Short mmCIF file of C-alpha atoms and ligand atoms in Angstrom, two decimals:
data_model
loop_
_atom_site.label_atom_id
_atom_site.label_comp_id
_atom_site.label_asym_id
_atom_site.label_seq_id
_atom_site.Cartn_x
_atom_site.Cartn_y
_atom_site.Cartn_z
CA MET X 38 -38.27 -28.48 3.14
CA THR X 39 -36.44 -25.18 4.00
CA LEU X 40 -36.64 -21.59 1.97
CA ALA X 41 -33.76 -20.11 0.45
CA ARG X 42 -32.74 -17.46 2.55
CA PRO X 43 -30.63 -14.39 0.70
CA ALA X 44 -26.78 -15.27 -0.09
CA SER X 45 -25.51 -12.65 2.50
CA ARG X 46 -27.83 -13.40 5.70
CA ARG X 47 -26.74 -17.05 4.81
CA ALA X 48 -23.10 -16.16 4.74
CA GLY X 49 -23.24 -14.18 7.80
CA ALA X 50 -24.77 -17.41 9.71
CA VAL X 51 -22.02 -19.81 8.40
CA LEU X 52 -19.57 -17.91 9.99
CA ASP X 53 -21.19 -17.51 13.55
CA ARG X 54 -20.83 -21.33 13.33
CA TYR X 55 -18.20 -22.65 11.40
CA GLN X 56 -14.89 -21.55 10.63
CA PRO X 57 -13.34 -21.90 7.30
CA VAL X 58 -9.51 -23.30 7.06
CA ILE X 59 -8.04 -22.37 3.77
CA GLY X 60 -4.47 -23.19 2.50
CA ILE X 61 -3.57 -22.32 -0.81
CA GLU X 62 -0.98 -24.08 -3.43
CA VAL X 63 0.08 -22.14 -6.56
CA HIS X 64 1.99 -23.85 -9.29
CA CYS X 65 3.82 -21.02 -11.62
CA ARG X 66 5.65 -21.54 -14.84
CA LEU X 67 8.89 -19.59 -14.63
CA ARG X 68 10.21 -17.05 -16.88
CA THR X 69 13.52 -19.01 -18.18
CA ALA X 70 14.32 -19.25 -21.72
CA SER X 71 15.28 -22.88 -21.85
CA LYS X 72 13.16 -25.64 -20.03
CA MET X 73 14.19 -27.34 -16.29
CA PHE X 74 16.85 -29.83 -17.43
CA CYS X 75 17.02 -29.44 -21.16
CA ALA X 76 18.07 -26.84 -23.74
CA CYS X 77 14.63 -26.86 -25.62
CA SER X 78 13.21 -23.50 -25.76
CA ALA X 79 10.79 -22.74 -23.08
CA ASP X 80 8.94 -20.19 -25.12
CA PHE X 81 6.13 -22.73 -26.86
CA ASP X 82 3.00 -20.54 -26.11
CA GLY X 83 1.21 -20.94 -29.49
CA ALA X 84 4.10 -23.31 -31.27
CA ALA X 85 2.63 -26.16 -33.18
CA PRO X 86 2.72 -29.51 -30.86
CA ASN X 87 5.69 -31.36 -30.14
CA SER X 88 8.06 -29.03 -31.95
CA HIS X 89 9.96 -27.88 -28.64
CA VAL X 90 10.90 -31.63 -27.46
CA CYS X 91 14.19 -33.53 -27.19
CA PRO X 92 15.11 -37.03 -25.88
CA VAL X 93 15.41 -35.33 -22.12
CA CYS X 94 11.96 -33.58 -22.15
CA LEU X 95 10.80 -36.78 -24.00
CA GLY X 96 12.01 -39.18 -21.24
CA LEU X 97 13.76 -41.20 -23.56
CA PRO X 98 15.86 -44.00 -22.59
CA GLY X 99 19.41 -43.37 -21.54
CA SER X 100 19.03 -39.05 -21.72
CA LEU X 101 20.34 -37.05 -19.05
CA PRO X 102 18.94 -34.02 -17.11
CA VAL X 103 21.02 -31.01 -16.57
CA ILE X 104 20.23 -28.34 -14.19
CA ASN X 105 18.71 -25.08 -15.23
CA ARG X 106 20.70 -22.55 -13.02
CA ARG X 107 18.49 -19.65 -14.00
CA ALA X 108 15.44 -21.47 -12.89
CA VAL X 109 17.19 -22.29 -9.43
CA GLU X 110 17.63 -18.36 -9.04
CA LEU X 111 14.50 -17.20 -9.66
CA VAL X 112 13.17 -19.76 -6.95
CA LEU X 113 15.91 -18.50 -4.64
CA ALA X 114 14.65 -14.82 -5.32
CA THR X 115 11.00 -15.84 -4.48
CA GLY X 116 12.41 -17.55 -1.37
CA LEU X 117 14.15 -14.07 -0.26
CA ALA X 118 11.20 -11.88 -1.27
CA VAL X 119 8.69 -13.83 0.72
CA GLU X 120 11.45 -13.94 3.86
CA GLY X 121 12.05 -17.48 3.75
CA SER X 122 14.67 -19.60 4.86
CA ILE X 123 17.07 -21.43 2.18
CA PRO X 124 19.08 -24.02 2.90
CA ALA X 125 22.99 -24.71 2.21
CA ALA X 126 22.00 -27.52 0.25
CA THR X 127 19.52 -29.30 -1.24
CA ARG X 128 18.74 -32.10 -3.71
CA TRP X 129 15.95 -33.55 -5.97
CA ASP X 130 13.33 -36.05 -6.00
CA ARG X 131 11.26 -38.31 -8.16
CA LYS X 132 7.74 -38.47 -7.43
CA ASN X 133 6.42 -41.53 -8.95
CA TYR X 134 2.96 -42.09 -10.75
CA PHE X 135 1.51 -42.91 -14.32
CA TYR X 136 -0.04 -40.85 -16.58
CA PRO X 137 0.05 -40.03 -20.25
CA ASP X 138 1.40 -36.66 -19.36
CA LEU X 139 4.71 -37.84 -17.67
CA PRO X 140 6.52 -39.54 -20.08
CA LYS X 141 9.06 -40.94 -17.51
CA GLY X 142 6.52 -42.31 -15.20
CA TYR X 143 8.19 -39.80 -13.05
CA GLN X 144 8.56 -36.02 -12.39
CA ILE X 145 11.70 -34.65 -11.20
CA SER X 146 10.56 -32.36 -7.95
CA GLN X 147 11.54 -31.59 -4.63
CA TYR X 148 10.17 -33.66 -1.49
CA ASP X 149 11.57 -32.87 2.03
CA LEU X 150 14.23 -30.36 1.08
CA PRO X 151 12.50 -27.60 -0.58
CA LEU X 152 14.71 -24.30 -1.77
CA ALA X 153 12.71 -22.10 -0.12
CA SER X 154 10.58 -22.58 3.59
CA ASN X 155 8.89 -20.93 6.41
CA GLY X 156 8.11 -17.14 4.22
CA GLN X 157 5.14 -14.94 4.92
CA LEU X 158 3.16 -12.63 2.57
CA THR X 159 1.17 -9.69 4.15
CA VAL X 160 -1.78 -8.95 1.93
CA ASN X 161 -4.34 -5.82 2.40
CA THR X 162 -8.30 -6.67 2.83
CA SER X 163 -10.99 -4.94 3.40
CA GLU X 164 -10.61 -6.11 7.05
CA GLY X 165 -7.18 -4.60 6.96
CA PRO X 166 -3.43 -6.14 6.71
CA PHE X 167 -3.14 -9.94 6.82
CA THR X 168 -0.10 -12.08 6.87
CA ILE X 169 -0.24 -15.41 5.31
CA ARG X 170 2.65 -17.57 6.25
CA ILE X 171 4.35 -19.64 3.50
CA ARG X 172 5.68 -22.87 4.00
CA ARG X 173 7.62 -23.79 1.00
CA ALA X 174 8.89 -22.77 -2.47
CA HIS X 175 10.04 -25.91 -4.58
CA LEU X 176 10.94 -26.51 -8.08
CA GLU X 177 9.85 -29.14 -10.39
CA GLU X 178 9.21 -29.68 -14.24
CA ASP X 179 6.10 -29.49 -15.86
CA THR X 180 4.29 -32.14 -17.26
CA ALA X 181 2.84 -32.46 -20.86
CA ARG X 182 -0.39 -31.32 -22.18
CA LEU X 183 -3.31 -33.47 -22.82
CA VAL X 184 -5.88 -32.37 -25.76
CA HIS X 185 -9.09 -34.27 -25.40
CA ALA X 186 -10.80 -34.19 -29.28
CA ALA X 187 -12.71 -36.03 -32.05
CA GLY X 188 -10.18 -38.27 -34.13
CA GLU X 189 -10.79 -38.71 -37.91
CA ASP X 190 -13.50 -41.36 -37.42
CA GLY X 191 -15.58 -39.48 -34.93
CA ARG X 192 -14.41 -41.32 -31.81
CA ALA X 193 -12.97 -39.25 -28.96
CA VAL X 194 -9.14 -39.18 -28.74
CA SER X 195 -6.58 -37.91 -26.48
CA LEU X 196 -3.54 -36.19 -27.81
CA VAL X 197 -0.38 -35.32 -26.12
CA ASP X 198 2.06 -32.35 -26.75
CA TYR X 199 5.23 -32.65 -24.94
CA ASN X 200 6.00 -28.60 -25.68
CA ARG X 201 5.21 -28.15 -21.94
CA SER X 202 6.70 -31.30 -20.89
CA GLY X 203 10.12 -30.22 -18.48
CA ALA X 204 9.07 -26.49 -18.51
CA PRO X 205 10.33 -25.21 -14.98
CA LEU X 206 7.46 -24.61 -12.15
CA MET X 207 7.31 -23.49 -8.90
CA GLU X 208 5.35 -24.83 -6.61
CA ILE X 209 4.29 -22.08 -3.55
CA VAL X 210 2.21 -23.59 -0.36
CA THR X 211 0.95 -21.61 2.31
CA GLU X 212 0.19 -22.91 5.87
CA PRO X 213 -3.89 -22.94 6.65
CA ASP X 214 -3.96 -19.49 7.81
CA LEU X 215 -6.23 -17.96 5.48
CA ARG X 216 -10.34 -17.62 6.79
CA THR X 217 -11.74 -16.24 4.04
CA ALA X 218 -12.28 -16.42 0.05
CA GLU X 219 -11.39 -12.64 0.15
CA GLN X 220 -7.97 -13.46 1.86
CA ALA X 221 -7.54 -15.82 -0.82
CA ARG X 222 -8.03 -13.90 -3.36
CA ARG X 223 -5.59 -11.16 -2.07
CA TYR X 224 -2.93 -13.79 -1.56
CA ALA X 225 -3.29 -14.68 -5.45
CA GLU X 226 -2.99 -11.50 -6.43
CA GLU X 227 -0.18 -9.97 -4.41
CA LEU X 228 2.10 -13.34 -5.27
CA GLN X 229 0.88 -12.59 -9.13
CA LEU X 230 2.34 -8.85 -8.59
CA LEU X 231 5.53 -9.99 -6.26
CA LEU X 232 6.36 -13.02 -9.24
CA ARG X 233 6.05 -10.23 -12.09
CA THR X 234 8.24 -7.67 -10.05
CA ILE X 235 10.94 -10.12 -9.52
CA GLY X 236 10.88 -11.17 -12.50
CA ALA X 237 10.11 -14.98 -11.93
CA SER X 238 7.00 -15.33 -13.91
CA ASP X 239 4.44 -13.61 -16.40
CA ALA X 240 2.15 -15.34 -14.18
CA ASP X 241 -0.82 -14.90 -16.25
CA MET X 242 -3.74 -16.94 -14.87
CA GLU X 243 -5.70 -16.89 -18.57
CA ARG X 244 -2.59 -18.52 -20.25
CA GLY X 245 -2.03 -20.85 -17.44
CA GLN X 246 1.19 -19.60 -16.08
CA LEU X 247 -0.30 -19.38 -12.63
CA ARG X 248 -2.51 -22.28 -11.51
CA VAL X 249 -4.25 -21.75 -8.12
CA GLU X 250 -5.37 -24.64 -5.87
CA ALA X 251 -7.29 -24.30 -2.53
CA ASN X 252 -7.78 -26.67 0.09
CA VAL X 253 -10.94 -25.83 1.95
CA SER X 254 -12.48 -27.53 5.02
CA LEU X 255 -14.79 -26.02 8.19
CA ARG X 256 -14.40 -26.68 11.78
CA PRO X 257 -17.09 -25.43 14.53
CA VAL X 258 -16.00 -22.50 15.71
CA ASP X 259 -15.12 -23.59 19.03
CA ALA X 260 -12.86 -26.47 17.96
CA GLU X 261 -9.41 -26.97 17.85
CA ALA X 262 -9.00 -29.84 15.19
CA PHE X 263 -9.60 -29.48 11.32
CA GLY X 264 -12.32 -30.98 9.41
CA THR X 265 -12.15 -32.76 6.13
CA ARG X 266 -10.28 -30.65 3.61
CA VAL X 267 -11.73 -30.92 0.06
CA GLU X 268 -9.16 -29.45 -3.00
CA ILE X 269 -10.78 -27.23 -5.48
CA LYS X 270 -9.07 -26.77 -9.08
CA ASN X 271 -10.17 -25.01 -12.28
CA MET X 272 -9.90 -21.52 -11.08
CA ASN X 273 -8.69 -19.75 -13.96
CA SER X 274 -9.41 -15.98 -12.32
CA PHE X 275 -8.53 -14.59 -9.30
CA ARG X 276 -12.49 -13.41 -9.32
CA SER X 277 -13.43 -17.29 -9.70
CA VAL X 278 -10.62 -18.19 -6.62
CA GLU X 279 -13.20 -15.84 -4.75
CA ARG X 280 -16.47 -17.01 -5.85
CA ALA X 281 -15.34 -20.83 -5.55
CA ILE X 282 -13.80 -20.78 -2.06
CA GLY X 283 -17.02 -18.91 -1.12
CA SER X 284 -19.20 -21.40 -2.75
CA GLU X 285 -17.55 -24.03 -1.24
CA ILE X 286 -17.53 -22.60 1.98
CA GLU X 287 -21.44 -22.74 1.67
CA ARG X 288 -21.93 -26.21 0.24
CA GLN X 289 -19.68 -27.87 3.17
CA ALA X 290 -21.82 -25.92 5.53
CA ALA X 291 -25.26 -26.71 4.42
CA ALA X 292 -23.41 -30.55 4.36
CA LEU X 293 -22.66 -30.31 8.09
CA ASP X 294 -25.87 -28.71 8.97
CA ALA X 295 -27.74 -31.60 7.82
CA GLY X 296 -25.55 -33.72 9.60
CA GLU X 297 -23.84 -35.08 6.40
CA ALA X 298 -20.30 -35.84 6.54
CA VAL X 299 -18.02 -33.92 4.20
CA VAL X 300 -16.02 -36.13 1.81
CA GLN X 301 -12.41 -35.87 0.91
CA GLU X 302 -12.18 -35.34 -2.63
CA THR X 303 -10.87 -32.90 -5.34
CA ARG X 304 -13.69 -30.45 -6.89
CA GLY X 305 -13.38 -28.72 -10.12
CA TRP X 306 -14.97 -25.15 -10.12
CA ASP X 307 -18.06 -24.75 -12.85
CA GLU X 308 -17.64 -20.58 -13.68
CA THR X 309 -20.94 -21.01 -15.34
CA ARG X 310 -23.13 -22.63 -12.64
CA GLY X 311 -21.34 -20.61 -9.75
CA THR X 312 -20.71 -24.42 -8.03
CA THR X 313 -17.92 -26.67 -7.34
CA TYR X 314 -18.66 -30.53 -8.70
CA VAL X 315 -16.67 -33.63 -7.50
CA MET X 316 -13.99 -34.42 -9.84
CA ARG X 317 -12.17 -37.54 -8.05
CA VAL X 318 -13.03 -39.00 -4.38
CA LYS X 319 -9.80 -39.33 -2.69
CA GLU X 320 -10.20 -42.42 -0.54
CA SER X 321 -6.30 -42.59 0.91
CA SER X 322 -3.92 -40.02 0.50
CA ASP X 323 -1.91 -40.61 -2.67
CA ASP X 324 1.23 -42.46 -2.44
CA TYR X 325 4.14 -40.90 -5.04
CA ARG X 326 6.85 -43.02 -3.82
CA TYR X 327 9.34 -40.24 -3.69
CA PHE X 328 12.98 -41.23 -3.83
CA PRO X 329 16.24 -39.19 -4.04
CA GLU X 330 16.72 -38.54 -8.06
CA PRO X 331 19.78 -40.34 -8.87
CA ASP X 332 21.05 -38.73 -12.13
CA LEU X 333 21.29 -35.21 -10.29
CA PRO X 334 24.12 -34.32 -7.98
CA PRO X 335 22.80 -32.22 -4.58
CA LEU X 336 22.73 -28.56 -5.16
CA HIS X 337 24.77 -26.29 -3.14
CA VAL X 338 23.53 -22.88 -2.46
CA GLU X 339 26.84 -21.11 -1.70
CA ALA X 340 25.91 -17.88 0.59
CA ALA X 341 27.74 -15.41 -2.40
CA TRP X 342 25.77 -16.56 -4.68
CA LEU X 343 22.45 -16.06 -2.59
CA GLU X 344 23.60 -12.54 -1.77
CA GLU X 345 24.08 -11.67 -5.11
CA ILE X 346 20.29 -12.47 -5.90
CA ARG X 347 19.21 -11.08 -2.92
CA ALA X 348 21.24 -7.42 -4.03
CA ARG X 349 19.51 -7.91 -7.35
CA LEU X 350 16.21 -7.56 -6.27
CA PRO X 351 13.96 -4.80 -7.00
CA GLU X 352 12.22 -2.67 -4.71
CA LEU X 353 9.22 -4.95 -3.57
CA PRO X 354 5.11 -4.49 -3.88
CA ALA X 355 4.54 -3.63 -0.19
CA ALA X 356 7.72 -1.35 0.31
CA ARG X 357 6.93 0.45 -2.86
CA ARG X 358 3.34 1.20 -1.67
CA GLU X 359 4.93 2.28 2.12
CA ARG X 360 7.34 4.99 0.37
CA TYR X 361 4.54 6.28 -1.83
CA ARG X 362 2.46 6.78 1.25
CA ALA X 363 5.10 7.83 3.91
CA THR X 364 8.01 9.31 1.34
CA LEU X 365 5.55 10.74 -1.38
CA GLY X 366 2.19 11.20 0.32
CA LEU X 367 -0.03 9.55 -1.51
CA SER X 368 -3.00 8.20 -0.42
CA ALA X 369 -3.13 4.46 0.63
CA TYR X 370 -5.66 3.70 -2.04
CA ASP X 371 -3.57 5.40 -4.94
CA ALA X 372 -0.57 3.94 -4.04
CA ALA X 373 -2.04 0.46 -3.87
CA VAL X 374 -3.68 1.43 -7.35
CA ILE X 375 -0.05 2.59 -8.76
CA ALA X 376 2.11 -0.44 -7.16
CA ALA X 377 -0.38 -3.15 -8.39
CA ASP X 378 1.07 -2.74 -12.27
CA PRO X 379 4.07 -2.72 -13.47
CA ASP X 380 3.25 -0.70 -16.31
CA VAL X 381 1.58 2.24 -14.60
CA THR X 382 4.57 1.90 -11.84
CA ARG X 383 7.07 2.68 -14.50
CA LEU X 384 4.84 5.44 -16.30
CA PHE X 385 4.35 6.61 -12.59
CA GLU X 386 7.84 7.07 -11.80
CA SER X 387 9.25 8.41 -15.12
CA THR X 388 6.43 11.29 -15.22
CA LEU X 389 7.65 12.29 -11.39
CA ALA X 390 11.42 12.37 -12.62
CA ALA X 391 10.41 14.54 -15.44
CA ALA X 392 7.98 16.75 -13.45
CA ARG X 393 10.61 17.83 -11.45
CA GLY X 394 9.09 20.19 -8.68
CA ILE X 395 5.45 19.02 -9.49
CA ASP X 396 3.66 17.55 -6.18
CA PRO X 397 3.58 13.82 -6.45
CA ARG X 398 -0.28 13.54 -5.52
CA THR X 399 -0.96 15.87 -8.55
CA VAL X 400 1.07 13.14 -10.96
CA SER X 401 -0.43 10.41 -9.02
CA THR X 402 -4.39 11.66 -9.62
CA TRP X 403 -3.22 12.27 -13.78
CA VAL X 404 -1.89 8.49 -13.66
CA THR X 405 -4.79 6.80 -11.33
CA GLY X 406 -7.75 9.17 -12.53
CA GLU X 407 -6.97 9.96 -16.46
CA TYR X 408 -4.26 7.59 -17.81
CA LEU X 409 -6.17 4.83 -16.34
CA GLY X 410 -9.53 5.82 -17.69
CA LEU X 411 -8.16 6.31 -20.95
CA ARG X 412 -6.95 2.61 -20.62
CA ASN X 413 -9.73 1.46 -19.09
CA ARG X 414 -11.98 2.34 -21.85
CA SER X 415 -9.38 1.24 -24.49
CA GLU X 416 -9.48 -1.99 -26.36
CA GLY X 417 -5.48 -2.83 -26.08
CA PRO X 418 -2.45 -1.22 -24.51
CA ILE X 419 -2.05 2.74 -24.83
CA ALA X 420 1.12 4.20 -24.72
CA VAL X 421 1.64 7.79 -22.83
CA ASP X 422 5.25 9.47 -23.25
CA PRO X 423 6.10 10.19 -19.69
CA ALA X 424 7.77 13.18 -20.76
CA ASP X 425 4.74 14.58 -22.28
CA LEU X 426 2.57 13.53 -19.61
CA ALA X 427 4.87 15.52 -17.24
CA HIS X 428 4.56 18.73 -19.61
CA LEU X 429 0.72 18.45 -19.66
CA VAL X 430 0.93 18.13 -15.75
CA ARG X 431 2.87 21.32 -15.47
CA GLN X 432 0.82 23.06 -18.07
CA VAL X 433 -2.25 22.32 -15.97
CA ALA X 434 -0.58 23.19 -12.39
CA ASP X 435 0.59 26.22 -13.67
CA GLY X 436 -2.75 27.16 -14.71
CA ALA X 437 -1.54 27.80 -18.22
CA ILE X 438 -4.45 25.40 -19.33
CA SER X 439 -7.67 24.03 -18.17
CA ARG X 440 -7.44 20.50 -16.33
CA ALA X 441 -10.63 19.61 -19.11
CA ASN X 442 -8.22 20.93 -22.08
CA GLY X 443 -5.25 18.77 -20.45
CA ARG X 444 -7.50 15.77 -20.14
CA GLU X 445 -8.28 16.72 -24.22
CA VAL X 446 -4.76 16.77 -24.64
CA LEU X 447 -3.95 13.81 -23.52
CA GLY X 448 -6.69 11.80 -25.09
CA LEU X 449 -5.32 13.26 -28.25
CA HIS X 450 -1.88 12.41 -27.33
CA VAL X 451 -2.38 8.63 -27.13
CA ALA X 452 -4.49 8.68 -30.21
CA THR X 453 -2.20 10.23 -32.57
CA GLY X 454 1.34 10.15 -30.74
CA GLU X 455 1.81 13.85 -31.12
CA SER X 456 3.65 15.70 -28.26
CA ALA X 457 1.36 17.35 -25.80
CA ALA X 458 3.34 20.40 -26.83
CA ALA X 459 2.42 20.42 -30.29
CA LEU X 460 -1.04 19.50 -29.73
CA ILE X 461 -1.61 22.29 -27.26
CA GLU X 462 0.12 25.02 -29.58
CA ALA X 463 -2.13 23.49 -32.43
CA ARG X 464 -5.38 23.44 -30.81
CA GLY X 465 -5.01 26.87 -29.17
CA PHE X 466 -5.79 25.29 -25.89
CA ARG X 467 -4.94 28.38 -23.49
CA HIS X 468 -6.24 29.43 -20.11
CA ILE X 469 -8.83 32.38 -20.19
CA SER X 470 -7.86 34.11 -16.88
CA ASP X 471 -7.59 37.45 -18.54
CA ALA X 472 -10.28 39.29 -16.64
CA GLY X 473 -11.38 41.27 -19.91
CA ALA X 474 -12.48 38.30 -21.99
CA LEU X 475 -13.65 36.47 -19.20
CA ALA X 476 -16.10 39.34 -18.40
CA SER X 477 -17.53 39.34 -21.55
CA ALA X 478 -17.86 35.96 -21.64
CA VAL X 479 -19.69 36.11 -18.24
CA ASP X 480 -22.35 39.08 -19.62
CA GLU X 481 -23.12 36.85 -22.94
CA VAL X 482 -24.10 34.31 -20.60
CA LEU X 483 -26.29 36.08 -18.28
CA ALA X 484 -27.89 37.99 -21.21
CA ALA X 485 -28.77 34.57 -22.43
CA GLN X 486 -30.25 32.70 -19.14
CA PRO X 487 -32.49 35.73 -17.67
CA GLN X 488 -34.56 32.53 -16.18
CA ALA X 489 -31.60 31.50 -14.40
CA VAL X 490 -30.61 35.13 -13.56
CA ALA X 491 -34.36 35.56 -11.76
CA ASP X 492 -33.95 32.18 -9.98
CA PHE X 493 -30.74 33.66 -8.42
CA ARG X 494 -32.81 36.53 -7.36
CA ALA X 495 -35.32 34.41 -6.06
CA GLY X 496 -32.99 32.97 -3.66
CA LYS X 497 -32.27 29.87 -5.65
CA TRP X 498 -28.21 29.66 -5.06
CA GLN X 499 -27.56 26.64 -6.95
CA ALA X 500 -28.10 28.79 -10.31
CA VAL X 501 -24.60 29.90 -10.04
CA GLY X 502 -23.54 26.67 -10.39
CA PHE X 503 -25.86 26.39 -13.71
CA LEU X 504 -24.05 29.88 -14.73
CA VAL X 505 -20.61 29.19 -14.27
CA GLY X 506 -21.33 25.38 -16.27
CA GLN X 507 -22.46 28.01 -19.23
CA VAL X 508 -19.42 29.74 -19.07
CA MET X 509 -17.41 27.02 -19.03
CA LYS X 510 -19.48 25.94 -22.21
CA ALA X 511 -18.93 29.12 -23.98
CA THR X 512 -15.49 29.39 -23.65
CA ARG X 513 -14.82 25.50 -24.67
CA GLY X 514 -13.53 24.59 -21.18
CA GLN X 515 -10.83 27.03 -21.35
CA ALA X 516 -12.20 29.53 -18.51
CA ASN X 517 -10.15 29.14 -15.15
CA ALA X 518 -13.22 27.71 -13.29
CA SER X 519 -12.50 29.14 -9.82
CA LEU X 520 -12.18 32.78 -11.74
CA ALA X 521 -15.42 32.14 -13.64
CA GLN X 522 -17.22 31.56 -10.63
CA ALA X 523 -16.07 34.57 -9.30
CA ALA X 524 -16.78 36.84 -11.74
CA VAL X 525 -20.17 35.33 -12.19
CA ARG X 526 -21.10 36.27 -8.71
CA GLU X 527 -19.39 39.49 -8.93
CA ARG X 528 -21.75 40.31 -11.77
CA LEU X 529 -24.60 38.99 -10.34
CA ALA X 530 -24.09 41.23 -7.07
CA LYS X 531 -23.71 44.18 -8.85
CA ALA X 532 -26.79 44.11 -11.08
CA GLY X 533 -28.67 43.22 -8.05
CA GLU X 534 -27.61 46.80 -6.67
CA GLY X 535 -28.05 48.63 -9.91
CA GLU X 536 -31.56 47.57 -9.39
CA GLY X 537 -31.85 47.80 -5.65
ZN1 ZN Q 835 13.89 -30.88 -24.28
#
């Protein structure tokens, strides 16, 4: 019998003996108006079952597929964004298997000629930047959705909803380059950001628009050959990607330590129990009998078309972070936070444009501090007008109002939608930097706090901070904090001389 040791010590020990080898496969739903090979609307989330169907996506005999040009463009854009190679010509293949979610008995996919190959993506991890090679990105059609429920007589039934059948799906496969669960999580997050930035996909994991699967194996640290790999599915969040892979590494290490062989299988992630479980044992590799799709012509990617797509690519996340850091002077952390979310990026860029002449770092602290603080505390999305935020940032930067009041005005702007200028006027938020008004506030506070004054005289310097806090409170935060501190110190010094 062995005693359980703390997870952190165990994890450290595992990596002394074994090297994890991890590859990631992502399926993502492309953002198109219609499905991959028919005119059915691809906007079927929440629609009644089987309301977005036609003979093509139901796989009825005699129906013929027609290629969705937009879907091809989105895969090409992704290929270019990850610096991949695009072939001059490609074709479609049939992947054959029998399952109720596949009405034709085959899926139209791409086998040996993907639309993009040999790309790469660099992610930032706690151990520094890490580049992952992307083997391929190809286009295929999605399957129908199976719903397992209780029938009218109480017996279990499986229902098929064909709305998703034939929706355009992109599969992106990495080389087995990843070595830690954190790298896998960061890769999935960075890929989601990239796909959203170029408009290829909404890539919402919770809505099934981005499905992440991992292949995990371990090999002794001094070995070349890969170990037996296990496929992990059912990871529904970035957090579960990291937890599932971490747990699988531990499980395989324990098996190898005990002299057991790792079984080649597909495992699911149980979020509640925090472990993976066996879904299906793979005795041999799947044989899908791929063959060229006879109903579709080969696809020629003309150079001019590709250049058009390249020219339309927006600034990519990595380039944006670099510009924020190198040109605008933002910290690497702030640059990453702002570039990580398209809504935050838009607010920052528009506020910066409206607040001309203000240091970008000042705008950045308002966006990453005050705006994100409000958004994180709010139940739903919040709206901030960039022109109002710019006005507020300028008022605070010019010393016209205190930062505390500026923060309050921003909160009121979000709550009421009123303009920042009107809120400042209506609430009478103005800085007290007038020496006379400040001096009387300081006198009142010193008179009301004899104990703190006595503490200060007894050598307790921290009493100054308390007294300044009382002045800020007495002026409802409208005093200029540094002026208030100077006034308190000056007044205490004078009083000391008078007595001495
Ligand atoms: Zn259809």
